[in-house]
Coordinates of C-alpha atoms in Angstrom, one line a residue:
M1 CA 88.3 121.1 53.3
S2 CA 89.6 122.7 56.2
D3 CA 86.0 122.6 57.7
S4 CA 85.1 119.4 56.5
H5 CA 88.2 118.4 58.8
D6 CA 87.5 120.7 61.6
N7 CA 83.7 118.7 62.0
T8 CA 85.2 115.7 61.7
D9 CA 87.9 116.1 64.4
L10 CA 85.2 117.8 66.5
V11 CA 82.5 114.4 66.0
V12 CA 85.6 112.1 66.8
R13 CA 86.4 114.1 69.9
E14 CA 83.0 113.7 71.4
S15 CA 82.3 110.1 70.3
S16 CA 83.2 106.9 72.2
S17 CA 84.6 104.1 70.0
G18 CA 81.4 102.7 69.3
S19 CA 79.6 106.0 68.3
L20 CA 82.7 106.4 66.0
L21 CA 82.4 103.2 64.4
E22 CA 79.1 104.3 63.3
V23 CA 80.6 107.8 61.8
I24 CA 83.1 105.3 60.1
A25 CA 80.3 103.2 58.5
K26 CA 78.4 106.2 57.4
A27 CA 81.4 107.5 55.8
V28 CA 82.1 104.3 53.9
S29 CA 78.7 104.5 52.2
D30 CA 79.2 108.0 51.4
P31 CA 81.1 108.3 47.8
R32 CA 82.4 111.6 48.4
I33 CA 84.7 110.6 51.4
D34 CA 88.1 110.8 50.5
V35 CA 90.9 108.2 51.6
S36 CA 92.9 110.3 53.7
K37 CA 89.9 111.2 55.4
M38 CA 88.6 107.5 56.6
E39 CA 92.6 106.8 57.0
R40 CA 92.5 109.6 59.8
L41 CA 89.0 108.2 60.9
L42 CA 90.3 104.7 61.6
A43 CA 93.4 106.5 63.2
M44 CA 91.7 108.1 65.5
H45 CA 89.4 105.1 66.3
K46 CA 92.1 103.3 67.0
E47 CA 93.6 105.5 69.4
I48 CA 90.2 106.1 71.2
V49 CA 89.9 102.5 71.7
A50 CA 93.6 102.0 73.0
E51 CA 92.6 105.0 75.6
E52 CA 89.7 103.2 76.8
R53 CA 91.6 99.9 77.4
R54 CA 94.0 101.8 79.3
I55 CA 91.5 103.7 81.3
A56 CA 89.9 100.3 82.2
F57 CA 93.2 98.8 83.0
A58 CA 94.1 101.4 85.7
A59 CA 90.5 101.8 87.0
A60 CA 90.9 97.7 87.8
M61 CA 94.5 98.0 89.1
S62 CA 93.3 100.8 91.5
R63 CA 90.7 98.7 92.7
L64 CA 93.0 95.6 93.3
Q65 CA 95.1 97.3 95.2
E66 CA 92.6 97.7 97.8
K67 CA 92.6 94.4 98.1
L68 CA 95.8 92.9 97.7
P69 CA 97.6 91.9 101.0
Q70 CA 100.9 91.7 102.6
I71 CA 102.2 88.5 101.9
N72 CA 104.2 86.4 104.9
K73 CA 107.9 85.8 104.4
N74 CA 107.7 82.4 104.8
G75 CA 110.9 81.3 102.6
R76 CA 114.6 81.1 104.0
I77 CA 117.7 81.5 102.9
V78 CA 120.2 79.6 105.3
V79 CA 124.1 79.5 104.2
K80 CA 126.0 76.9 106.5
G81 CA 123.3 76.5 108.9
T82 CA 122.4 80.1 109.2
E83 CA 119.5 82.0 108.4
R84 CA 120.9 85.1 106.2
S85 CA 117.4 86.3 105.0
R86 CA 113.9 85.5 104.7
Y87 CA 111.5 86.0 101.5
A88 CA 108.2 85.9 100.2
K89 CA 107.8 82.4 98.5
L90 CA 106.6 82.5 94.7
E91 CA 103.8 79.7 95.4
D92 CA 102.6 82.0 98.6
I93 CA 102.6 85.1 96.4
D94 CA 100.4 83.2 93.8
V95 CA 97.7 81.8 96.2
A96 CA 97.5 85.0 97.8
I97 CA 97.0 86.9 94.4
K98 CA 95.4 84.8 91.8
P99 CA 91.8 84.7 92.7
L100 CA 91.9 88.9 92.9
L101 CA 93.8 88.8 89.7
A102 CA 90.9 86.6 88.1
E103 CA 88.4 88.8 89.8
E104 CA 89.5 92.2 87.9
G105 CA 90.2 90.0 84.5
F106 CA 94.3 90.5 84.9
A107 CA 96.9 87.6 83.8
F108 CA 100.5 87.3 84.1
S109 CA 102.9 86.1 81.5
F110 CA 106.5 85.2 81.5
D111 CA 109.4 85.1 79.5
S112 CA 113.1 84.6 79.5
D113 CA 116.4 85.1 77.5
S114 CA 120.0 84.8 77.7
S115 CA 122.6 85.3 74.9
D116 CA 125.6 83.9 77.3
G117 CA 123.8 81.7 79.8
K118 CA 125.4 84.3 82.6
L119 CA 123.1 87.4 82.0
F120 CA 119.1 86.5 82.0
K121 CA 116.9 89.1 80.8
L122 CA 113.1 88.2 82.3
S123 CA 110.1 90.0 81.1
C124 CA 106.3 89.6 82.8
K125 CA 103.7 91.0 81.3
L126 CA 100.1 92.1 83.0
S127 CA 97.5 91.9 80.6
H128 CA 93.7 93.0 81.5
R129 CA 90.5 91.5 79.7
E130 CA 90.1 94.9 78.1
G131 CA 92.9 94.5 76.1
H132 CA 95.8 96.7 77.4
A133 CA 98.5 95.7 78.9
E134 CA 102.0 96.5 80.2
T135 CA 105.5 94.7 80.5
K136 CA 108.3 95.1 83.0
Y137 CA 111.8 93.7 82.3
L138 CA 114.7 92.7 84.8
V139 CA 118.0 91.5 84.1
L140 CA 119.8 89.4 86.5
P141 CA 123.3 87.6 86.7
I142 CA 122.6 83.6 87.2
D143 CA 122.2 82.8 90.9
A144 CA 124.9 80.2 90.7
N145 CA 126.9 78.4 94.2
E146 CA 128.5 75.4 94.8
Y147 CA 125.4 73.4 96.2
R148 CA 123.4 74.0 93.0
S149 CA 123.7 72.1 89.7
N150 CA 123.8 74.7 86.6
V151 CA 119.9 73.9 85.6
Q152 CA 119.1 74.7 89.7
S153 CA 120.6 77.5 89.6
I154 CA 118.9 79.0 86.2
G155 CA 115.6 78.0 87.8
S156 CA 116.6 79.9 91.2
T157 CA 117.4 83.1 88.9
V158 CA 114.1 82.4 87.0
S159 CA 111.9 82.5 90.6
Y160 CA 113.5 85.2 92.0
G161 CA 113.2 87.7 89.0
K162 CA 109.4 86.3 88.8
R163 CA 108.8 87.1 92.3
Q164 CA 110.4 90.9 92.2
L165 CA 108.5 91.4 88.6
I166 CA 105.7 90.3 90.3
K167 CA 106.0 92.7 92.9
M168 CA 107.0 95.8 90.8
H169 CA 103.5 95.6 88.4
L170 CA 101.5 95.1 91.8
N171 CA 103.6 96.9 94.4
L172 CA 103.3 94.0 96.4
I173 CA 104.7 94.3 100.0
E174 CA 106.4 91.5 102.1
R175 CA 105.2 91.4 105.6
D176 CA 107.9 93.1 107.5
E177 CA 110.1 93.8 104.3
D178 CA 111.3 97.4 105.6
T179 CA 113.1 95.1 108.5
D180 CA 115.7 93.7 106.2
G181 CA 118.1 96.3 106.5
H182 CA 118.2 95.6 110.7
D183 CA 118.0 92.0 109.9
L184 CA 121.4 92.2 107.8
Q185 CA 123.4 94.5 110.0
T186 CA 126.5 93.2 110.9
L187 CA 128.8 94.0 114.2
S188 CA 130.6 97.0 114.5
E189 CA 133.9 97.3 114.4
E190 CA 134.5 97.2 118.6
Q191 CA 132.2 94.3 118.8
A192 CA 134.3 92.3 115.9
K193 CA 137.4 93.1 118.2
D194 CA 135.7 92.2 121.3
L195 CA 134.6 88.8 119.8
E196 CA 137.5 87.9 118.1
A197 CA 139.4 89.0 121.1
L198 CA 137.1 86.2 123.1
A199 CA 137.8 83.7 120.4
D200 CA 141.5 83.8 121.4
E201 CA 140.9 83.7 124.8
V202 CA 139.2 80.4 124.5
G203 CA 141.5 78.9 122.2
A204 CA 139.2 78.6 119.2
N205 CA 140.0 77.6 115.8
K206 CA 138.5 81.3 114.0
R207 CA 139.1 79.7 110.7
K208 CA 136.6 76.7 111.6
F209 CA 134.6 79.2 114.0
L210 CA 133.9 81.6 111.0
E211 CA 132.9 78.5 108.5
Y212 CA 130.6 77.5 111.6
M213 CA 129.1 81.4 111.3
G214 CA 128.7 81.2 107.8
V215 CA 131.1 84.3 107.2
I216 CA 134.3 84.9 105.9
S217 CA 135.7 87.6 108.5
F218 CA 134.7 88.6 112.2
D219 CA 133.2 91.8 110.8
T220 CA 130.7 90.4 108.7
I221 CA 129.3 88.5 111.4
L222 CA 125.3 89.9 111.4
L223 CA 124.3 91.4 114.7
R224 CA 121.3 89.4 115.2
D225 CA 124.2 86.2 115.2
L226 CA 126.2 87.8 117.9
R227 CA 124.6 85.8 120.9
K228 CA 125.0 82.6 118.8
A229 CA 128.6 83.6 118.6
I230 CA 129.0 84.5 122.1
T231 CA 127.5 80.9 123.3
A232 CA 129.4 78.9 120.7
L233 CA 133.0 80.5 122.2
E234 CA 131.9 80.2 126.0
T235 CA 130.9 76.4 125.1
K236 CA 134.4 76.4 123.8
R237 CA 135.8 77.6 127.1
R238 CA 134.1 75.0 129.1
G239 CA 135.5 72.1 126.5
P240 CA 139.2 70.9 125.9
H241 CA 141.2 73.6 123.9
K242 CA 142.2 71.9 120.6

């Protein structure tokens, strides 16, 4: 019995899924084959097929990576008239990657679930035409603010989640992505104090000024907006004090 098992394992290891099917077909016609051996052959065939599909998936992904472009950040997040950040829009990502995905036999599918309406679990499955698929997950709080309805907030959350999951699957890069940290750098302590002193000097209403800048305090003003802030205050200096 041991020799028979050893021979079977050797045949399986040296077989592709197609030739293994031939081995199984011959085994089925052999009245001497036992059920346990047949089950083992079928399990090994299943493992080989799964491995072949994983290899095909990985090879296609490798080819795809060479073709994927960087995506321009055409989306803008604006708070009270001030641009806070930029991002690659979902429709721009779709246009850039869809023909490349189709060429390599990839397709995305998405799903979402929420038990409390506050946290959303988003899933993104990337399937390949050879049969292998991989799924990634993301749990996000609802992207709510005073300007959107609840339905719009849910839509914003799902859209953001889709973008992030696609980027995770494909290692997709947004152009100038590495500069985000610099774009969101705030004023130094000294710069914030100097700007607040200028506001006092020109008699500005600091609450209204901070609302205009879209921030809650002087030290949360973005460094890139410093020139805008100074210009606004100098304009106040030239006008009547209120």
